[in-house]
Amino acid sequence: TIMKIYDISVLVSHGTPTWPGDPKLKMNLASSIARGDGANVTHLDMGAHTGTHMDAPFHFDANGTGIEQLSLETLMGPCRVFDLTDVTGNITAAALEKCDWRGVTRALFKTRNSRHWAKDDHEFDKGFTALAADSAAHLIEKGVELVGIDYLSVEAFGSKNHPVHEILLGMSVVIVEGLNLSEVPAGDYELIALPVKLKGADGAPARVVLRTLK
């Protein structure tokens, strides 16, 4: 049988929405064959949380570890995609209780957010589906080591504090944000999620794929 690969990374371009206040993507040719240079060389200027990316503990903890410290063992392996597209508002512990957690160490949540990537929306959606604070505690209880969501944050927009990030990162749970799960059916996959190895950084862009198990 041929294993199918789903690329669940967002295509990063000038139109890709970014978190309000984060650096905007700038991408241009510093050296250009068309201008007579010997090669094309792209100059990139972007925030670490652009497009599909991962958070390190340092994102919300001044003494936290950087993105290069994440364990490759956690970033690759069996993963379950949960279809929560019918959830309006944020994902609560009550919504997670209805899910099958048997054998799950890596969880990705497919929500109504994925429609934005499918439609190539360029506007930031302040009303995106995020994780409610009680769901973070529920995930810790279940022993989950990696959590992914299909918009730019696991935390609701406008949160005065950051309980979801603090609970998850405080327990060394890897957070993957900005996934496009629009084409992915719920079920079990192999996850490969590799962030750029930036020394001491609070986060990094990542290429994330799922591979069917058979």
Coordinates of C-alpha atoms in Angstrom, one line a residue:
T1 CA 0.0 0.0 0.0
I2 CA 1.1 3.5 -0.8
M3 CA 1.3 5.9 2.2
K4 CA -0.4 9.2 1.6
I5 CA 1.4 12.4 2.7
Y6 CA -0.6 15.4 3.8
D7 CA 1.3 18.7 3.9
I8 CA -0.4 20.5 6.7
S9 CA 1.9 23.6 6.5
V10 CA 0.5 26.9 5.4
L11 CA 2.1 28.5 2.3
V12 CA 3.9 31.6 3.6
S13 CA 3.5 34.6 1.3
H14 CA 2.9 38.4 1.7
G15 CA -0.8 37.7 2.1
T16 CA -0.4 35.2 4.9
P17 CA -2.2 36.6 8.0
T18 CA 0.0 37.2 11.0
W19 CA -0.9 37.8 14.7
P20 CA -1.7 41.5 15.2
G21 CA 1.4 43.4 16.3
D22 CA 3.8 40.6 15.1
P23 CA 6.4 41.5 12.5
K24 CA 5.0 41.3 8.9
L25 CA 6.7 39.1 6.4
K26 CA 9.1 40.8 4.1
M27 CA 10.6 38.7 1.3
N28 CA 12.6 40.0 -1.6
L29 CA 15.6 39.3 -3.7
A30 CA 18.8 40.7 -2.2
S31 CA 20.7 39.5 -5.2
S32 CA 18.9 38.9 -8.5
I33 CA 19.9 37.2 -11.8
A34 CA 17.4 39.5 -13.6
R35 CA 19.4 42.5 -12.2
G36 CA 22.7 41.0 -13.4
D37 CA 23.8 39.2 -10.2
G38 CA 25.3 35.7 -10.4
A39 CA 22.4 34.1 -8.4
N40 CA 19.1 34.7 -6.8
V41 CA 19.3 35.1 -3.0
T42 CA 16.2 35.8 -1.0
H43 CA 16.2 38.2 2.0
L44 CA 13.7 37.1 4.6
D45 CA 12.4 39.3 7.4
M46 CA 9.7 37.7 9.5
G47 CA 8.6 36.9 13.1
A48 CA 9.3 33.4 14.5
H49 CA 5.5 32.8 14.7
T50 CA 4.7 33.3 11.0
G51 CA 2.6 30.7 9.2
T52 CA 2.9 27.1 10.5
H53 CA 5.2 27.4 13.5
M54 CA 6.1 26.0 17.0
D55 CA 6.4 27.5 20.4
A56 CA 9.2 26.9 22.9
P57 CA 8.9 27.4 26.7
F58 CA 10.9 30.7 26.3
H59 CA 7.9 32.2 24.5
F60 CA 6.2 32.8 27.9
D61 CA 8.9 32.1 30.4
A62 CA 12.0 34.3 30.6
N63 CA 14.0 31.4 31.8
G64 CA 12.4 28.8 29.5
T65 CA 14.3 26.7 26.9
G66 CA 14.6 27.7 23.3
I67 CA 13.2 26.0 20.2
E68 CA 16.4 24.1 19.5
Q69 CA 15.9 22.2 22.8
L70 CA 12.7 20.4 21.7
S71 CA 13.1 16.7 21.5
L72 CA 13.0 15.1 18.1
E73 CA 11.3 12.1 19.7
T74 CA 8.3 14.3 20.5
L75 CA 8.2 16.0 17.1
M76 CA 7.9 12.8 15.1
G77 CA 5.6 9.8 15.8
P78 CA 2.0 8.6 16.0
C79 CA -0.6 11.4 16.1
R80 CA -4.4 11.6 16.2
V81 CA -6.4 14.3 14.3
F82 CA -9.6 15.1 16.1
D83 CA -12.4 16.7 14.0
L84 CA -13.9 19.5 16.1
T85 CA -15.3 21.5 13.2
D86 CA -18.7 21.6 14.8
V87 CA -17.4 23.4 17.9
T88 CA -18.4 27.0 18.1
G89 CA -16.5 29.2 20.5
N90 CA -13.5 27.7 22.1
I91 CA -12.6 24.0 22.7
T92 CA -13.5 23.2 26.3
A93 CA -12.6 20.2 28.5
A94 CA -16.2 19.0 28.0
A95 CA -15.6 18.9 24.2
L96 CA -12.4 16.9 24.7
E97 CA -14.1 14.4 27.0
K98 CA -16.1 13.2 24.1
C99 CA -12.9 12.3 22.2
D100 CA -11.2 9.0 22.2
W101 CA -7.8 9.5 24.0
R102 CA -6.7 5.9 24.1
G103 CA -3.0 5.7 23.1
V104 CA -2.8 9.4 22.2
T105 CA 0.5 11.3 22.9
R106 CA 0.2 13.8 20.0
A107 CA -3.1 15.6 19.3
L108 CA -4.1 17.9 16.4
F109 CA -7.4 19.7 16.4
K110 CA -9.2 20.3 13.2
T111 CA -11.7 23.1 13.7
R112 CA -13.6 25.6 11.6
N113 CA -10.4 27.6 11.5
S114 CA -9.0 25.4 8.6
R115 CA -11.6 26.9 6.2
H116 CA -9.5 30.1 6.3
W117 CA -6.5 28.4 4.9
A118 CA -8.6 26.5 2.4
K119 CA -10.0 29.8 1.1
D120 CA -6.6 31.6 1.3
D121 CA -8.1 34.3 3.6
H122 CA -5.7 37.2 4.1
E123 CA -7.6 38.8 7.0
F124 CA -6.7 37.8 10.6
D125 CA -9.8 36.3 12.2
K126 CA -10.0 37.5 15.9
G127 CA -12.9 35.1 16.5
F128 CA -10.9 31.9 15.7
T129 CA -11.5 28.7 17.7
A130 CA -8.8 28.3 20.4
L131 CA -8.4 26.1 23.5
A132 CA -10.2 27.1 26.6
A133 CA -8.1 27.1 29.8
D134 CA -9.8 24.0 31.2
S135 CA -8.9 22.0 28.1
A136 CA -5.1 22.6 28.7
A137 CA -5.4 21.0 32.1
H138 CA -7.4 18.1 30.5
L139 CA -4.6 17.5 27.9
I140 CA -1.9 17.4 30.7
E141 CA -4.1 14.9 32.6
K142 CA -4.3 12.7 29.4
G143 CA -0.5 12.7 29.1
V144 CA -0.4 14.5 25.8
E145 CA 3.1 15.7 24.7
L146 CA 2.3 17.7 21.6
V147 CA -0.7 19.8 20.7
G148 CA -1.5 21.3 17.4
I149 CA -4.3 23.7 16.2
D150 CA -5.3 25.1 12.8
Y151 CA -4.9 28.8 13.5
L152 CA -2.1 31.1 14.8
S153 CA -2.6 30.4 18.5
V154 CA -3.9 27.8 21.0
E155 CA -4.9 30.9 23.1
A156 CA -8.0 32.9 22.3
F157 CA -7.5 36.4 20.9
G158 CA -7.6 39.2 23.5
S159 CA -6.8 36.9 26.5
K160 CA -5.6 39.1 29.4
N161 CA -3.3 36.3 30.5
H162 CA -2.0 33.2 28.8
P163 CA -3.2 30.2 30.8
V164 CA -3.2 27.7 27.9
H165 CA 0.4 28.5 26.9
E166 CA 1.6 28.7 30.5
I167 CA 0.0 25.3 31.4
L168 CA 1.2 23.5 28.3
L169 CA 4.7 25.0 28.0
G170 CA 5.1 24.8 31.7
M171 CA 4.7 21.0 31.4
S172 CA 7.0 20.9 28.4
V173 CA 4.2 20.1 25.9
V174 CA 5.1 21.1 22.4
I175 CA 2.7 23.6 20.8
V176 CA 2.2 23.6 17.0
E177 CA 0.2 26.5 15.6
G178 CA -1.0 27.6 12.1
L179 CA -1.8 24.1 10.7
N180 CA -4.0 23.6 7.7
L181 CA -6.1 20.6 8.3
S182 CA -8.8 21.3 5.8
E183 CA -8.0 18.3 3.6
V184 CA -7.2 15.8 6.5
P185 CA -9.8 13.3 7.7
A186 CA -9.9 12.6 11.4
G187 CA -7.9 9.6 12.5
D188 CA -4.4 8.3 13.2
Y189 CA -1.3 9.3 11.3
E190 CA 2.5 9.6 11.7
L191 CA 3.4 13.2 12.4
I192 CA 6.7 14.9 11.3
A193 CA 7.0 18.4 12.6
L194 CA 10.4 20.0 12.3
P195 CA 11.0 23.6 13.3
V196 CA 14.0 25.6 12.1
K197 CA 16.9 25.1 14.6
L198 CA 17.2 28.7 15.8
K199 CA 19.4 29.1 18.9
G200 CA 17.5 30.2 22.0
A201 CA 14.4 31.4 20.0
D202 CA 10.9 31.5 21.5
G203 CA 9.5 29.8 18.4
A204 CA 10.3 28.9 14.8
P205 CA 8.6 28.4 11.5
A206 CA 8.1 24.6 10.8
R207 CA 7.3 22.3 7.9
V208 CA 4.7 19.9 9.2
V209 CA 3.4 16.8 7.4
L210 CA 1.2 13.8 8.2
R211 CA 1.7 10.4 6.7
T212 CA -1.0 7.7 6.7
L213 CA -0.1 4.6 8.6
K214 CA -1.0 2.2 5.8

